[in-house]
Coordinates of C-alpha atoms in Angstrom, one line a residue:
M124 CA -37.6 5.7 24.6
P125 CA -33.9 6.3 23.7
K126 CA -33.0 8.9 21.2
F127 CA -30.1 8.5 18.7
F128 CA -28.3 11.5 17.3
Q129 CA -28.0 11.6 13.5
Y130 CA -24.3 12.1 12.9
L131 CA -24.7 12.2 9.1
N132 CA -27.8 13.4 7.3
R133 CA -29.5 11.1 4.8
D134 CA -28.0 12.9 1.8
Q135 CA -24.5 12.4 3.2
E136 CA -25.1 8.7 3.9
E137 CA -26.5 8.1 0.5
E138 CA -23.6 9.8 -1.2
L139 CA -21.1 7.8 0.8
S140 CA -22.9 4.5 0.1
R141 CA -23.1 5.3 -3.6
I142 CA -19.4 6.0 -3.8
A143 CA -18.5 2.8 -1.9
N144 CA -20.7 0.7 -4.0
Q145 CA -19.4 2.2 -7.2
I146 CA -15.8 1.4 -6.3
V147 CA -16.5 -2.3 -5.7
S148 CA -19.2 -2.8 -8.3
D149 CA -19.1 -6.2 -10.0
G150 CA -16.0 -6.9 -12.0
K151 CA -14.1 -3.8 -10.7
G152 CA -11.3 -3.3 -8.3
I153 CA -9.0 -0.7 -6.9
L154 CA -5.6 0.2 -8.3
A155 CA -3.2 1.3 -5.5
A156 CA -0.9 3.8 -7.3
D157 CA 0.1 5.5 -4.1
E158 CA 3.7 4.2 -3.7
D159 CA 5.9 6.8 -1.9
S160 CA 9.0 8.3 -3.5
D161 CA 11.3 5.7 -1.9
S162 CA 9.2 2.8 -3.3
M163 CA 9.2 4.4 -6.7
G164 CA 13.0 4.8 -6.4
R165 CA 13.3 1.0 -5.9
R166 CA 11.3 0.5 -9.0
F167 CA 13.1 3.0 -11.2
T168 CA 16.8 2.5 -10.1
P169 CA 17.2 -1.0 -11.7
L170 CA 15.9 0.5 -14.9
G171 CA 18.3 3.4 -14.8
I172 CA 15.5 6.0 -14.4
D173 CA 16.0 9.0 -12.1
N174 CA 13.6 9.2 -9.3
T175 CA 12.3 12.7 -9.6
E176 CA 8.9 14.4 -9.3
E177 CA 8.8 14.6 -13.1
T178 CA 9.6 11.0 -13.8
R179 CA 7.0 10.0 -11.2
R180 CA 4.5 12.2 -13.0
L181 CA 5.3 10.7 -16.3
Y182 CA 4.9 7.2 -14.9
R183 CA 1.5 8.0 -13.3
Q184 CA 0.4 9.8 -16.5
M185 CA 1.1 6.6 -18.5
L186 CA -1.1 4.7 -16.1
V187 CA -4.1 7.1 -16.2
N188 CA -3.9 7.6 -19.9
T189 CA -4.5 4.0 -20.6
D190 CA -7.4 3.3 -22.9
K191 CA -10.9 4.2 -21.7
E192 CA -11.5 0.5 -21.2
I193 CA -9.9 0.7 -17.8
G194 CA -13.2 2.2 -16.6
K195 CA -14.7 -1.3 -17.1
Y196 CA -12.3 -2.8 -14.6
L197 CA -11.3 -0.1 -12.2
G198 CA -13.6 1.4 -9.7
G199 CA -11.0 3.7 -8.2
V200 CA -7.4 4.6 -8.1
I201 CA -5.5 5.6 -4.9
L202 CA -3.2 8.5 -5.6
T203 CA -0.4 10.1 -3.5
P204 CA -0.9 13.8 -2.6
E205 CA 1.9 14.6 -5.1
T206 CA 0.1 12.8 -8.0
F207 CA -3.3 14.1 -7.0
W208 CA -2.2 17.7 -7.8
Q209 CA -0.2 16.9 -10.9
N210 CA -1.4 17.5 -14.5
D211 CA -0.8 15.5 -17.7
D212 CA 1.1 17.0 -20.6
N213 CA -2.1 18.8 -21.8
G214 CA -2.6 20.5 -18.5
V215 CA -5.5 18.3 -17.3
P216 CA -5.3 17.2 -13.7
L217 CA -4.6 13.4 -13.6
R218 CA -7.5 13.0 -11.1
R219 CA -9.8 14.5 -13.7
V220 CA -8.4 12.2 -16.5
L221 CA -9.4 9.2 -14.3
A222 CA -12.9 10.7 -13.5
D223 CA -13.6 11.3 -17.2
K224 CA -13.0 7.5 -17.7
G225 CA -15.5 6.6 -15.0
V226 CA -12.7 5.8 -12.4
L227 CA -13.1 7.5 -9.1
P228 CA -9.9 9.2 -7.8
G229 CA -8.8 8.6 -4.2
I230 CA -6.1 9.9 -2.0
N231 CA -3.6 8.4 0.5
V232 CA -3.8 10.7 3.6
D233 CA -1.7 9.1 6.3
L234 CA 1.8 10.3 7.1
G235 CA 3.4 7.0 7.8
T236 CA 4.2 5.2 11.1
V237 CA 6.0 6.1 14.3
T238 CA 7.1 3.9 17.2
L239 CA 4.4 3.4 19.8
A240 CA 6.2 4.4 22.9
G241 CA 6.4 1.8 25.6
E242 CA 6.0 -1.2 23.3
Q243 CA 8.7 -3.4 21.8
C244 CA 7.7 -3.7 18.1
D245 CA 4.5 -1.8 17.8
V246 CA 3.9 1.3 15.7
T247 CA 1.0 3.7 15.1
T248 CA 0.1 5.9 12.1
Q249 CA 0.3 9.7 12.2
G250 CA -1.5 12.3 10.2
L251 CA -4.7 13.2 12.1
D252 CA -3.6 16.8 12.8
G253 CA -5.0 19.0 10.1
L254 CA -6.7 16.1 8.4
D255 CA -10.2 17.7 8.5
K256 CA -8.9 20.7 6.5
K257 CA -7.1 18.5 4.1
C258 CA -10.1 16.4 3.4
S259 CA -12.2 19.5 2.8
V260 CA -9.7 20.6 0.1
Y261 CA -9.4 17.2 -1.4
K262 CA -13.2 16.8 -1.6
K263 CA -13.6 20.1 -3.4
A264 CA -10.9 19.1 -5.9
G265 CA -12.7 15.8 -6.7
A266 CA -11.5 13.1 -4.3
C267 CA -14.1 10.5 -3.7
F268 CA -12.4 8.3 -1.2
A269 CA -9.3 8.1 0.9
K270 CA -6.9 5.5 2.3
W271 CA -5.2 5.1 5.7
M272 CA -3.0 2.2 6.7
C273 CA -2.2 1.0 10.3
K274 CA 0.5 -1.7 10.6
L275 CA 0.5 -4.5 13.1
T276 CA 3.3 -7.0 13.6
I277 CA 2.9 -10.6 14.9
V278 CA 5.6 -11.4 17.5
E279 CA 5.7 -13.7 20.5
H280 CA 3.6 -11.4 22.7
G281 CA 2.2 -9.0 20.1
P282 CA 0.6 -7.0 18.7
S283 CA 0.0 -5.6 22.2
T284 CA -3.4 -4.7 23.5
L285 CA -2.2 -1.0 23.5
A286 CA -1.3 -1.3 19.8
L287 CA -4.7 -2.9 19.0
K288 CA -6.6 -0.2 20.8
E289 CA -4.5 2.7 19.5
N290 CA -4.5 1.7 15.9
A291 CA -8.2 0.9 15.9
N292 CA -8.9 4.3 17.4
V293 CA -6.7 6.1 14.9
L294 CA -8.5 4.3 12.0
A295 CA -11.9 5.3 13.5
R296 CA -10.9 9.0 13.9
Y297 CA -9.6 9.1 10.4
A298 CA -12.9 7.4 9.1
S299 CA -15.0 9.9 11.0
I300 CA -13.1 12.9 9.6
C301 CA -13.4 11.5 6.0
Q302 CA -17.1 10.9 6.3
Q303 CA -17.8 14.3 7.7
N304 CA -16.3 15.7 4.5
G305 CA -18.1 13.4 2.1
I306 CA -15.1 11.1 1.5
V307 CA -15.4 7.3 1.7
P308 CA -12.6 6.0 4.0
I309 CA -10.8 2.8 3.1
V310 CA -9.9 1.3 6.5
E311 CA -6.7 -0.7 6.3
P312 CA -5.6 -2.6 9.4
A313 CA -2.6 -4.4 7.9
V314 CA -1.3 -7.4 9.8
L315 CA 2.2 -7.7 8.3
P316 CA 3.6 -10.9 6.8
D317 CA 6.9 -10.4 8.6
G318 CA 7.9 -13.2 10.9
S319 CA 7.8 -17.0 11.3
H320 CA 4.2 -17.4 12.5
D321 CA 1.9 -20.0 10.9
L322 CA -1.3 -19.4 9.0
E323 CA -3.5 -20.2 11.9
T324 CA -1.8 -17.6 14.1
C325 CA -2.3 -15.0 11.4
Q326 CA -6.0 -15.9 11.2
K327 CA -6.5 -15.5 15.0
V328 CA -4.5 -12.2 15.2
T329 CA -6.4 -10.8 12.2
E330 CA -9.7 -11.7 13.7
Q331 CA -8.7 -9.9 16.9
V332 CA -7.5 -6.8 15.0
W333 CA -10.8 -6.7 13.1
S334 CA -12.8 -6.9 16.3
F335 CA -11.0 -4.0 17.8
V336 CA -11.3 -2.0 14.6
Y337 CA -15.0 -2.5 14.2
K338 CA -15.7 -1.8 17.9
A339 CA -13.8 1.5 17.5
L340 CA -15.8 2.3 14.3
M341 CA -19.1 1.8 16.1
D342 CA -17.9 3.8 19.1
H343 CA -17.1 6.7 16.7
H344 CA -20.5 6.4 15.0
I345 CA -19.1 5.5 11.6
Y346 CA -21.6 4.9 8.8
L347 CA -20.3 1.4 7.9
E348 CA -22.2 1.3 4.5
G349 CA -20.0 4.3 3.6
T350 CA -16.7 2.6 4.3
L351 CA -14.4 0.0 2.6
L352 CA -12.3 -2.5 4.5
K353 CA -8.9 -3.3 3.0
P354 CA -7.5 -6.2 5.0
N355 CA -4.5 -8.4 4.7
M356 CA -4.5 -11.9 3.3
I357 CA -4.5 -14.6 5.9
T358 CA -1.1 -16.1 5.2
A359 CA 1.8 -17.6 7.1
G360 CA 4.7 -15.4 7.9
Q361 CA 7.4 -15.1 5.3
S362 CA 9.9 -17.0 7.4
C363 CA 7.4 -19.8 8.2
T364 CA 8.8 -23.3 7.2
K365 CA 5.3 -24.8 6.7
T366 CA 3.7 -24.4 3.3
Y367 CA 0.0 -23.8 2.5
T368 CA -2.1 -24.2 -0.6
P369 CA -3.7 -21.1 -2.2
E370 CA -7.1 -22.6 -1.3
Q371 CA -6.1 -22.3 2.4
V372 CA -5.3 -18.6 2.2
G373 CA -8.0 -16.4 3.8
V374 CA -10.5 -14.4 1.9
A375 CA -9.0 -10.9 1.9
F376 CA -7.4 -8.7 -0.6
L377 CA -4.2 -6.9 0.5
S378 CA -1.3 -8.8 -1.1
G379 CA 1.6 -6.8 0.1
G380 CA 4.8 -8.7 0.9
Q381 CA 4.0 -11.5 -1.7
S382 CA 5.6 -12.0 -5.1
E383 CA 3.5 -11.1 -8.1
L384 CA 3.1 -14.8 -9.0
Q385 CA 2.1 -15.9 -5.5
S386 CA -0.3 -13.0 -4.9
T387 CA -1.9 -13.7 -8.3
I388 CA -2.4 -17.4 -7.5
N389 CA -3.9 -16.6 -4.1
L390 CA -6.2 -13.9 -5.5
N391 CA -7.4 -16.4 -8.2
A392 CA -8.2 -18.9 -5.4
I393 CA -10.1 -16.2 -3.5
N394 CA -11.9 -15.2 -6.7
C395 CA -13.1 -18.8 -7.2
A396 CA -14.7 -18.8 -3.8
K397 CA -18.5 -18.2 -3.7
G398 CA -20.0 -15.1 -2.3
W399 CA -17.1 -12.7 -3.2
H400 CA -16.5 -10.2 -6.0

């Protein structure tokens, strides 16, 4: 009879499953407050606000100090490493302010993308070196989950098979490291909306990406009940001349690259679909 090694003990699995279920419990969602300094600059500059560590702290403090009612609607908030270690004006860590309101603090742990050598338009995400030690520190400081994004671009002959394998493997390694440290990994294989591809092409590429990702997760013995998938919406490329109704948009939740109005309309259509929360 075959024997299967227990990569996580029962207590570890139960903790991961509990955290994952708490984040996506009925009526709740995740706030991504992990914009990098450049993104914050694009938000502040039109308002005449200096983009400094202190102004970013004040902005995030404003978010986390919202009324306790946010605990009814937010399961978790993704923070940057900078924000994770910042305190409010009273000296209380912002992550603890969230936890006291019943909102689980999370942390963005990837270090951005680099070109995948030998490929035309593909990239891979860096940050695995030293991640185990970082996750250990984050867990002791109160982090419950983490986020890591891998970006894939639709072009005439891509994403390449190498990009699919490499990014799936990177996501799986990240997920494994997180789970070994008691942190729920948000797995984010993001098929970007750049390009002129139609909706059907995005659907097929996204299906292919997911198949590579979940094969890698299984190969790395990831406890799937202790993970969260953060996929892209199935939409046509931003330069596509064909239009689609919100009801045709795929059931997924990453709305990057869309206007606030369009993403809201699409999310509303998704929310009206049966079997989703």
